[in-house]
Amino acid sequence: AAYSETIDKRIDELYSIKNEILAAINEVEDNTLRRLLILRYIKFYTWEEIAERMNYSMRRVYDFHGRALKHIFEIIYERLQ
């Protein structure tokens, strides 16, 4: 019973973290960047799957990812102030 409680508590914590991540992603204004972040960090697609789904080259997806992370860092930084 104690082990089951521990697992349930951990699941609740992970769900809460996922919701925080999604809330930050939803603040990204650019639809393409937001979609990439959702595919990667919410749906856990591989980079290859993301490139195929979004119809971009891998290089372009990596470029988008860098831009998207910059937006996320800015959002998180604003929240901390």
PDB file of N, CA and C in Angstrom:
ATOM      1  N   ALA A   1       0.816  -1.196   0.000  1.00  0.00           N
ATOM      2  CA  ALA A   1       0.000   0.000   0.000  1.00  0.00           C
ATOM      3  C   ALA A   1       0.861   1.263   0.000  1.00  0.00           C
ATOM      4  N   ALA A   2       1.946   1.226   0.791  1.00  0.00           N
ATOM      5  CA  ALA A   2       2.828   2.398   0.866  1.00  0.00           C
ATOM      6  C   ALA A   2       3.518   2.628  -0.480  1.00  0.00           C
ATOM      7  N   TYR A   3       3.900   1.543  -1.129  1.00  0.00           N
ATOM      8  CA  TYR A   3       4.547   1.651  -2.442  1.00  0.00           C
ATOM      9  C   TYR A   3       3.584   2.239  -3.470  1.00  0.00           C
ATOM     10  N   SER A   4       2.339   1.805  -3.435  1.00  0.00           N
ATOM     11  CA  SER A   4       1.314   2.319  -4.337  1.00  0.00           C
ATOM     12  C   SER A   4       1.079   3.810  -4.102  1.00  0.00           C
ATOM     13  N   GLU A   5       1.098   4.217  -2.849  1.00  0.00           N
ATOM     14  CA  GLU A   5       0.944   5.631  -2.502  1.00  0.00           C
ATOM     15  C   GLU A   5       2.103   6.455  -3.055  1.00  0.00           C
ATOM     16  N   THR A   6       3.307   5.918  -2.930  1.00  0.00           N
ATOM     17  CA  THR A   6       4.501   6.596  -3.446  1.00  0.00           C
ATOM     18  C   THR A   6       4.410   6.776  -4.951  1.00  0.00           C
ATOM     19  N   ILE A   7       3.984   5.740  -5.638  1.00  0.00           N
ATOM     20  CA  ILE A   7       3.836   5.802  -7.092  1.00  0.00           C
ATOM     21  C   ILE A   7       2.773   6.833  -7.467  1.00  0.00           C
ATOM     22  N   ASP A   8       1.640   6.807  -6.795  1.00  0.00           N
ATOM     23  CA  ASP A   8       0.572   7.775  -7.074  1.00  0.00           C
ATOM     24  C   ASP A   8       1.041   9.211  -6.858  1.00  0.00           C
ATOM     25  N   LYS A   9       1.813   9.419  -5.791  1.00  0.00           N
ATOM     26  CA  LYS A   9       2.328  10.754  -5.504  1.00  0.00           C
ATOM     27  C   LYS A   9       3.285  11.203  -6.612  1.00  0.00           C
ATOM     28  N   ARG A  10       4.133  10.297  -7.053  1.00  0.00           N
ATOM     29  CA  ARG A  10       5.095  10.631  -8.117  1.00  0.00           C
ATOM     30  C   ARG A  10       4.374  10.928  -9.428  1.00  0.00           C
ATOM     31  N   ILE A  11       3.337  10.169  -9.747  1.00  0.00           N
ATOM     32  CA  ILE A  11       2.535  10.416 -10.952  1.00  0.00           C
ATOM     33  C   ILE A  11       1.896  11.793 -10.885  1.00  0.00           C
ATOM     34  N   ASP A  12       1.377  12.154  -9.737  1.00  0.00           N
ATOM     35  CA  ASP A  12       0.781  13.482  -9.554  1.00  0.00           C
ATOM     36  C   ASP A  12       1.815  14.581  -9.763  1.00  0.00           C
ATOM     37  N   GLU A  13       3.028  14.376  -9.238  1.00  0.00           N
ATOM     38  CA  GLU A  13       4.099  15.359  -9.412  1.00  0.00           C
ATOM     39  C   GLU A  13       4.470  15.510 -10.888  1.00  0.00           C
ATOM     40  N   LEU A  14       4.593  14.388 -11.585  1.00  0.00           N
ATOM     41  CA  LEU A  14       4.948  14.425 -13.005  1.00  0.00           C
ATOM     42  C   LEU A  14       3.854  15.079 -13.834  1.00  0.00           C
ATOM     43  N   TYR A  15       2.610  14.818 -13.490  1.00  0.00           N
ATOM     44  CA  TYR A  15       1.482  15.443 -14.181  1.00  0.00           C
ATOM     45  C   TYR A  15       1.516  16.951 -13.990  1.00  0.00           C
ATOM     46  N   SER A  16       1.834  17.381 -12.779  1.00  0.00           N
ATOM     47  CA  SER A  16       1.927  18.800 -12.480  1.00  0.00           C
ATOM     48  C   SER A  16       3.061  19.455 -13.279  1.00  0.00           C
ATOM     49  N   ILE A  17       4.202  18.788 -13.359  1.00  0.00           N
ATOM     50  CA  ILE A  17       5.328  19.304 -14.132  1.00  0.00           C
ATOM     51  C   ILE A  17       4.954  19.403 -15.606  1.00  0.00           C
ATOM     52  N   LYS A  18       4.288  18.379 -16.126  1.00  0.00           N
ATOM     53  CA  LYS A  18       3.868  18.393 -17.524  1.00  0.00           C
ATOM     54  C   LYS A  18       2.926  19.572 -17.792  1.00  0.00           C
ATOM     55  N   ASN A  19       2.039  19.850 -16.880  1.00  0.00           N
ATOM     56  CA  ASN A  19       1.121  20.986 -17.038  1.00  0.00           C
ATOM     57  C   ASN A  19       1.862  22.315 -17.020  1.00  0.00           C
ATOM     58  N   GLU A  20       2.890  22.432 -16.181  1.00  0.00           N
ATOM     59  CA  GLU A  20       3.702  23.647 -16.150  1.00  0.00           C
ATOM     60  C   GLU A  20       4.433  23.844 -17.472  1.00  0.00           C
ATOM     61  N   ILE A  21       4.979  22.756 -17.997  1.00  0.00           N
ATOM     62  CA  ILE A  21       5.684  22.813 -19.281  1.00  0.00           C
ATOM     63  C   ILE A  21       4.715  23.228 -20.378  1.00  0.00           C
ATOM     64  N   LEU A  22       3.545  22.611 -20.406  1.00  0.00           N
ATOM     65  CA  LEU A  22       2.548  22.939 -21.423  1.00  0.00           C
ATOM     66  C   LEU A  22       2.093  24.397 -21.311  1.00  0.00           C
ATOM     67  N   ALA A  23       1.943  24.895 -20.107  1.00  0.00           N
ATOM     68  CA  ALA A  23       1.547  26.293 -19.916  1.00  0.00           C
ATOM     69  C   ALA A  23       2.601  27.230 -20.498  1.00  0.00           C
ATOM     70  N   ALA A  24       3.869  26.921 -20.278  1.00  0.00           N
ATOM     71  CA  ALA A  24       4.946  27.748 -20.834  1.00  0.00           C
ATOM     72  C   ALA A  24       4.960  27.649 -22.353  1.00  0.00           C
ATOM     73  N   ILE A  25       4.802  26.444 -22.882  1.00  0.00           N
ATOM     74  CA  ILE A  25       4.781  26.252 -24.337  1.00  0.00           C
ATOM     75  C   ILE A  25       3.632  27.038 -24.960  1.00  0.00           C
ATOM     76  N   ASN A  26       2.482  27.033 -24.319  1.00  0.00           N
ATOM     77  CA  ASN A  26       1.318  27.735 -24.858  1.00  0.00           C
ATOM     78  C   ASN A  26       1.498  29.249 -24.897  1.00  0.00           C
ATOM     79  N   GLU A  27       2.471  29.760 -24.172  1.00  0.00           N
ATOM     80  CA  GLU A  27       2.768  31.193 -24.208  1.00  0.00           C
ATOM     81  C   GLU A  27       3.650  31.578 -25.395  1.00  0.00           C
ATOM     82  N   VAL A  28       4.231  30.596 -26.068  1.00  0.00           N
ATOM     83  CA  VAL A  28       5.033  30.881 -27.259  1.00  0.00           C
ATOM     84  C   VAL A  28       4.077  31.316 -28.357  1.00  0.00           C
ATOM     85  N   GLU A  29       4.294  32.510 -28.879  1.00  0.00           N
ATOM     86  CA  GLU A  29       3.344  33.087 -29.837  1.00  0.00           C
ATOM     87  C   GLU A  29       3.420  32.461 -31.226  1.00  0.00           C
ATOM     88  N   ASP A  30       4.593  32.051 -31.643  1.00  0.00           N
ATOM     89  CA  ASP A  30       4.774  31.492 -32.986  1.00  0.00           C
ATOM     90  C   ASP A  30       4.196  30.078 -33.041  1.00  0.00           C
ATOM     91  N   ASN A  31       3.214  29.877 -33.925  1.00  0.00           N
ATOM     92  CA  ASN A  31       2.542  28.575 -34.030  1.00  0.00           C
ATOM     93  C   ASN A  31       3.491  27.440 -34.382  1.00  0.00           C
ATOM     94  N   THR A  32       4.428  27.696 -35.272  1.00  0.00           N
ATOM     95  CA  THR A  32       5.369  26.653 -35.692  1.00  0.00           C
ATOM     96  C   THR A  32       6.247  26.231 -34.523  1.00  0.00           C
ATOM     97  N   LEU A  33       6.772  27.200 -33.801  1.00  0.00           N
ATOM     98  CA  LEU A  33       7.630  26.882 -32.659  1.00  0.00           C
ATOM     99  C   LEU A  33       6.848  26.175 -31.562  1.00  0.00           C
ATOM    100  N   ARG A  34       5.634  26.644 -31.335  1.00  0.00           N
ATOM    101  CA  ARG A  34       4.782  26.014 -30.312  1.00  0.00           C
ATOM    102  C   ARG A  34       4.480  24.564 -30.689  1.00  0.00           C
ATOM    103  N   ARG A  35       4.168  24.336 -31.951  1.00  0.00           N
ATOM    104  CA  ARG A  35       3.865  22.972 -32.406  1.00  0.00           C
ATOM    105  C   ARG A  35       5.071  22.059 -32.236  1.00  0.00           C
ATOM    106  N   LEU A  36       6.257  22.575 -32.595  1.00  0.00           N
ATOM    107  CA  LEU A  36       7.474  21.774 -32.449  1.00  0.00           C
ATOM    108  C   LEU A  36       7.685  21.387 -30.984  1.00  0.00           C
ATOM    109  N   LEU A  37       7.525  22.341 -30.083  1.00  0.00           N
ATOM    110  CA  LEU A  37       7.722  22.062 -28.659  1.00  0.00           C
ATOM    111  C   LEU A  37       6.721  21.033 -28.134  1.00  0.00           C
ATOM    112  N   ILE A  38       5.497  21.127 -28.588  1.00  0.00           N
ATOM    113  CA  ILE A  38       4.481  20.155 -28.163  1.00  0.00           C
ATOM    114  C   ILE A  38       4.822  18.761 -28.679  1.00  0.00           C
ATOM    115  N   LEU A  39       5.203  18.685 -29.949  1.00  0.00           N
ATOM    116  CA  LEU A  39       5.551  17.377 -30.510  1.00  0.00           C
ATOM    117  C   LEU A  39       6.730  16.751 -29.778  1.00  0.00           C
ATOM    118  N   ARG A  40       7.705  17.579 -29.405  1.00  0.00           N
ATOM    119  CA  ARG A  40       8.912  17.051 -28.764  1.00  0.00           C
ATOM    120  C   ARG A  40       8.723  16.784 -27.271  1.00  0.00           C
ATOM    121  N   TYR A  41       8.206  17.750 -26.546  1.00  0.00           N
ATOM    122  CA  TYR A  41       8.218  17.672 -25.084  1.00  0.00           C
ATOM    123  C   TYR A  41       6.911  17.223 -24.447  1.00  0.00           C
ATOM    124  N   ILE A  42       5.842  17.211 -25.211  1.00  0.00           N
ATOM    125  CA  ILE A  42       4.574  16.714 -24.680  1.00  0.00           C
ATOM    126  C   ILE A  42       4.247  15.348 -25.286  1.00  0.00           C
ATOM    127  N   LYS A  43       4.440  15.235 -26.602  1.00  0.00           N
ATOM    128  CA  LYS A  43       4.128  13.969 -27.274  1.00  0.00           C
ATOM    129  C   LYS A  43       5.336  13.064 -27.445  1.00  0.00           C
ATOM    130  N   PHE A  44       6.546  13.573 -27.156  1.00  0.00           N
ATOM    131  CA  PHE A  44       7.792  12.806 -27.175  1.00  0.00           C
ATOM    132  C   PHE A  44       8.135  12.204 -28.536  1.00  0.00           C
ATOM    133  N   TYR A  45       7.871  12.951 -29.611  1.00  0.00           N
ATOM    134  CA  TYR A  45       8.248  12.513 -30.947  1.00  0.00           C
ATOM    135  C   TYR A  45       9.759  12.635 -31.106  1.00  0.00           C
ATOM    136  N   THR A  46      10.329  11.811 -31.960  1.00  0.00           N
ATOM    137  CA  THR A  46      11.748  11.936 -32.284  1.00  0.00           C
ATOM    138  C   THR A  46      11.931  13.126 -33.217  1.00  0.00           C
ATOM    139  N   TRP A  47      13.171  13.582 -33.365  1.00  0.00           N
ATOM    140  CA  TRP A  47      13.442  14.690 -34.280  1.00  0.00           C
ATOM    141  C   TRP A  47      13.055  14.321 -35.706  1.00  0.00           C
ATOM    142  N   GLU A  48      13.302  13.084 -36.088  1.00  0.00           N
ATOM    143  CA  GLU A  48      12.940  12.627 -37.431  1.00  0.00           C
ATOM    144  C   GLU A  48      11.425  12.663 -37.631  1.00  0.00           C
ATOM    145  N   GLU A  49      10.680  12.217 -36.641  1.00  0.00           N
ATOM    146  CA  GLU A  49       9.219  12.241 -36.736  1.00  0.00           C
ATOM    147  C   GLU A  49       8.699  13.679 -36.816  1.00  0.00           C
ATOM    148  N   ILE A  50       9.317  14.565 -36.057  1.00  0.00           N
ATOM    149  CA  ILE A  50       8.906  15.962 -36.075  1.00  0.00           C
ATOM    150  C   ILE A  50       9.157  16.565 -37.450  1.00  0.00           C
ATOM    151  N   ALA A  51      10.346  16.323 -38.006  1.00  0.00           N
ATOM    152  CA  ALA A  51      10.685  16.852 -39.333  1.00  0.00           C
ATOM    153  C   ALA A  51       9.696  16.346 -40.377  1.00  0.00           C
ATOM    154  N   GLU A  52       9.387  15.071 -40.315  1.00  0.00           N
ATOM    155  CA  GLU A  52       8.444  14.482 -41.280  1.00  0.00           C
ATOM    156  C   GLU A  52       7.046  15.062 -41.102  1.00  0.00           C
ATOM    157  N   ARG A  53       6.592  15.144 -39.860  1.00  0.00           N
ATOM    158  CA  ARG A  53       5.243  15.636 -39.585  1.00  0.00           C
ATOM    159  C   ARG A  53       5.066  17.102 -39.967  1.00  0.00           C
ATOM    160  N   MET A  54       6.130  17.894 -39.737  1.00  0.00           N
ATOM    161  CA  MET A  54       6.057  19.321 -40.013  1.00  0.00           C
ATOM    162  C   MET A  54       6.497  19.662 -41.432  1.00  0.00           C
ATOM    163  N   ASN A  55       6.999  18.649 -42.134  1.00  0.00           N
ATOM    164  CA  ASN A  55       7.428  18.806 -43.523  1.00  0.00           C
ATOM    165  C   ASN A  55       8.602  19.790 -43.656  1.00  0.00           C
ATOM    166  N   TYR A  56       9.580  19.633 -42.768  1.00  0.00           N
ATOM    167  CA  TYR A  56      10.801  20.433 -42.786  1.00  0.00           C
ATOM    168  C   TYR A  56      12.009  19.508 -42.755  1.00  0.00           C
ATOM    169  N   SER A  57      13.156  20.041 -43.164  1.00  0.00           N
ATOM    170  CA  SER A  57      14.403  19.292 -43.058  1.00  0.00           C
ATOM    171  C   SER A  57      14.807  19.207 -41.589  1.00  0.00           C
ATOM    172  N   MET A  58      15.687  18.264 -41.284  1.00  0.00           N
ATOM    173  CA  MET A  58      16.174  18.138 -39.915  1.00  0.00           C
ATOM    174  C   MET A  58      16.894  19.420 -39.491  1.00  0.00           C
ATOM    175  N   ARG A  59      17.672  19.982 -40.397  1.00  0.00           N
ATOM    176  CA  ARG A  59      18.392  21.214 -40.065  1.00  0.00           C
ATOM    177  C   ARG A  59      17.416  22.324 -39.685  1.00  0.00           C
ATOM    178  N   ARG A  60      16.341  22.449 -40.438  1.00  0.00           N
ATOM    179  CA  ARG A  60      15.338  23.489 -40.157  1.00  0.00           C
ATOM    180  C   ARG A  60      14.668  23.244 -38.807  1.00  0.00           C
ATOM    181  N   VAL A  61      14.379  21.978 -38.516  1.00  0.00           N
ATOM    182  CA  VAL A  61      13.761  21.634 -37.228  1.00  0.00           C
ATOM    183  C   VAL A  61      14.695  22.006 -36.081  1.00  0.00           C
ATOM    184  N   TYR A  62      15.995  21.727 -36.243  1.00  0.00           N
ATOM    185  CA  TYR A  62      16.953  22.094 -35.200  1.00  0.00           C
ATOM    186  C   TYR A  62      17.030  23.610 -35.037  1.00  0.00           C
ATOM    187  N   ASP A  63      16.971  24.334 -36.144  1.00  0.00           N
ATOM    188  CA  ASP A  63      16.962  25.803 -36.071  1.00  0.00           C
ATOM    189  C   ASP A  63      15.726  26.293 -35.319  1.00  0.00           C
ATOM    190  N   PHE A  64      14.566  25.731 -35.683  1.00  0.00           N
ATOM    191  CA  PHE A  64      13.330  26.088 -34.986  1.00  0.00           C
ATOM    192  C   PHE A  64      13.441  25.782 -33.491  1.00  0.00           C
ATOM    193  N   HIS A  65      14.032  24.645 -33.174  1.00  0.00           N
ATOM    194  CA  HIS A  65      14.153  24.234 -31.785  1.00  0.00           C
ATOM    195  C   HIS A  65      14.971  25.250 -30.983  1.00  0.00           C
ATOM    196  N   GLY A  66      16.074  25.706 -31.544  1.00  0.00           N
ATOM    197  CA  GLY A  66      16.875  26.717 -30.870  1.00  0.00           C
ATOM    198  C   GLY A  66      16.093  27.987 -30.612  1.00  0.00           C
ATOM    199  N   ARG A  67      15.347  28.424 -31.615  1.00  0.00           N
ATOM    200  CA  ARG A  67      14.508  29.622 -31.460  1.00  0.00           C
ATOM    201  C   ARG A  67      13.422  29.393 -30.413  1.00  0.00           C
ATOM    202  N   ALA A  68      12.815  28.210 -30.453  1.00  0.00           N
ATOM    203  CA  ALA A  68      11.736  27.892 -29.514  1.00  0.00           C
ATOM    204  C   ALA A  68      12.251  27.888 -28.077  1.00  0.00           C
ATOM    205  N   LEU A  69      13.416  27.301 -27.861  1.00  0.00           N
ATOM    206  CA  LEU A  69      13.973  27.274 -26.512  1.00  0.00           C
ATOM    207  C   LEU A  69      14.299  28.676 -26.016  1.00  0.00           C
ATOM    208  N   LYS A  70      14.746  29.523 -26.915  1.00  0.00           N
ATOM    209  CA  LYS A  70      15.015  30.915 -26.529  1.00  0.00           C
ATOM    210  C   LYS A  70      13.735  31.569 -26.012  1.00  0.00           C
ATOM    211  N   HIS A  71      12.628  31.330 -26.702  1.00  0.00           N
ATOM    212  CA  HIS A  71      11.344  31.880 -26.251  1.00  0.00           C
ATOM    213  C   HIS A  71      10.946  31.308 -24.891  1.00  0.00           C
ATOM    214  N   ILE A  72      11.133  30.025 -24.710  1.00  0.00           N
ATOM    215  CA  ILE A  72      10.787  29.382 -23.440  1.00  0.00           C
ATOM    216  C   ILE A  72      11.629  29.965 -22.302  1.00  0.00           C
ATOM    217  N   PHE A  73      12.932  30.131 -22.539  1.00  0.00           N
ATOM    218  CA  PHE A  73      13.791  30.712 -21.508  1.00  0.00           C
ATOM    219  C   PHE A  73      13.337  32.120 -21.137  1.00  0.00           C
ATOM    220  N   GLU A  74      12.935  32.898 -22.139  1.00  0.00           N
ATOM    221  CA  GLU A  74      12.436  34.249 -21.875  1.00  0.00           C
ATOM    222  C   GLU A  74      11.157  34.209 -21.040  1.00  0.00           C
ATOM    223  N   ILE A  75      10.269  33.289 -21.361  1.00  0.00           N
ATOM    224  CA  ILE A  75       9.017  33.142 -20.619  1.00  0.00           C
ATOM    225  C   ILE A  75       9.303  32.765 -19.165  1.00  0.00           C
ATOM    226  N   ILE A  76      10.184  31.801 -18.963  1.00  0.00           N
ATOM    227  CA  ILE A  76      10.522  31.357 -17.614  1.00  0.00           C
ATOM    228  C   ILE A  76      11.211  32.487 -16.847  1.00  0.00           C
ATOM    229  N   TYR A  77      12.114  33.201 -17.510  1.00  0.00           N
ATOM    230  CA  TYR A  77      12.813  34.313 -16.859  1.00  0.00           C
ATOM    231  C   TYR A  77      11.834  35.382 -16.391  1.00  0.00           C
ATOM    232  N   GLU A  78      10.852  35.693 -17.239  1.00  0.00           N
ATOM    233  CA  GLU A  78       9.830  36.687 -16.862  1.00  0.00           C
ATOM    234  C   GLU A  78       9.030  36.228 -15.660  1.00  0.00           C
ATOM    235  N   ARG A  79       8.739  34.931 -15.591  1.00  0.00           N
ATOM    236  CA  ARG A  79       7.972  34.399 -14.461  1.00  0.00           C
ATOM    237  C   ARG A  79       8.751  34.494 -13.150  1.00  0.00           C
ATOM    238  N   LEU A  80      10.067  34.407 -13.239  1.00  0.00           N
ATOM    239  CA  LEU A  80      10.894  34.415 -12.027  1.00  0.00           C
ATOM    240  C   LEU A  80      11.102  35.824 -11.470  1.00  0.00           C
ATOM    241  N   GLN A  81      10.782  36.824 -12.274  1.00  0.00           N
ATOM    242  CA  GLN A  81      10.994  38.193 -11.784  1.00  0.00           C
ATOM    243  C   GLN A  81       9.797  38.733 -11.070  1.00  0.00           C
TER     244      GLN A  81
END
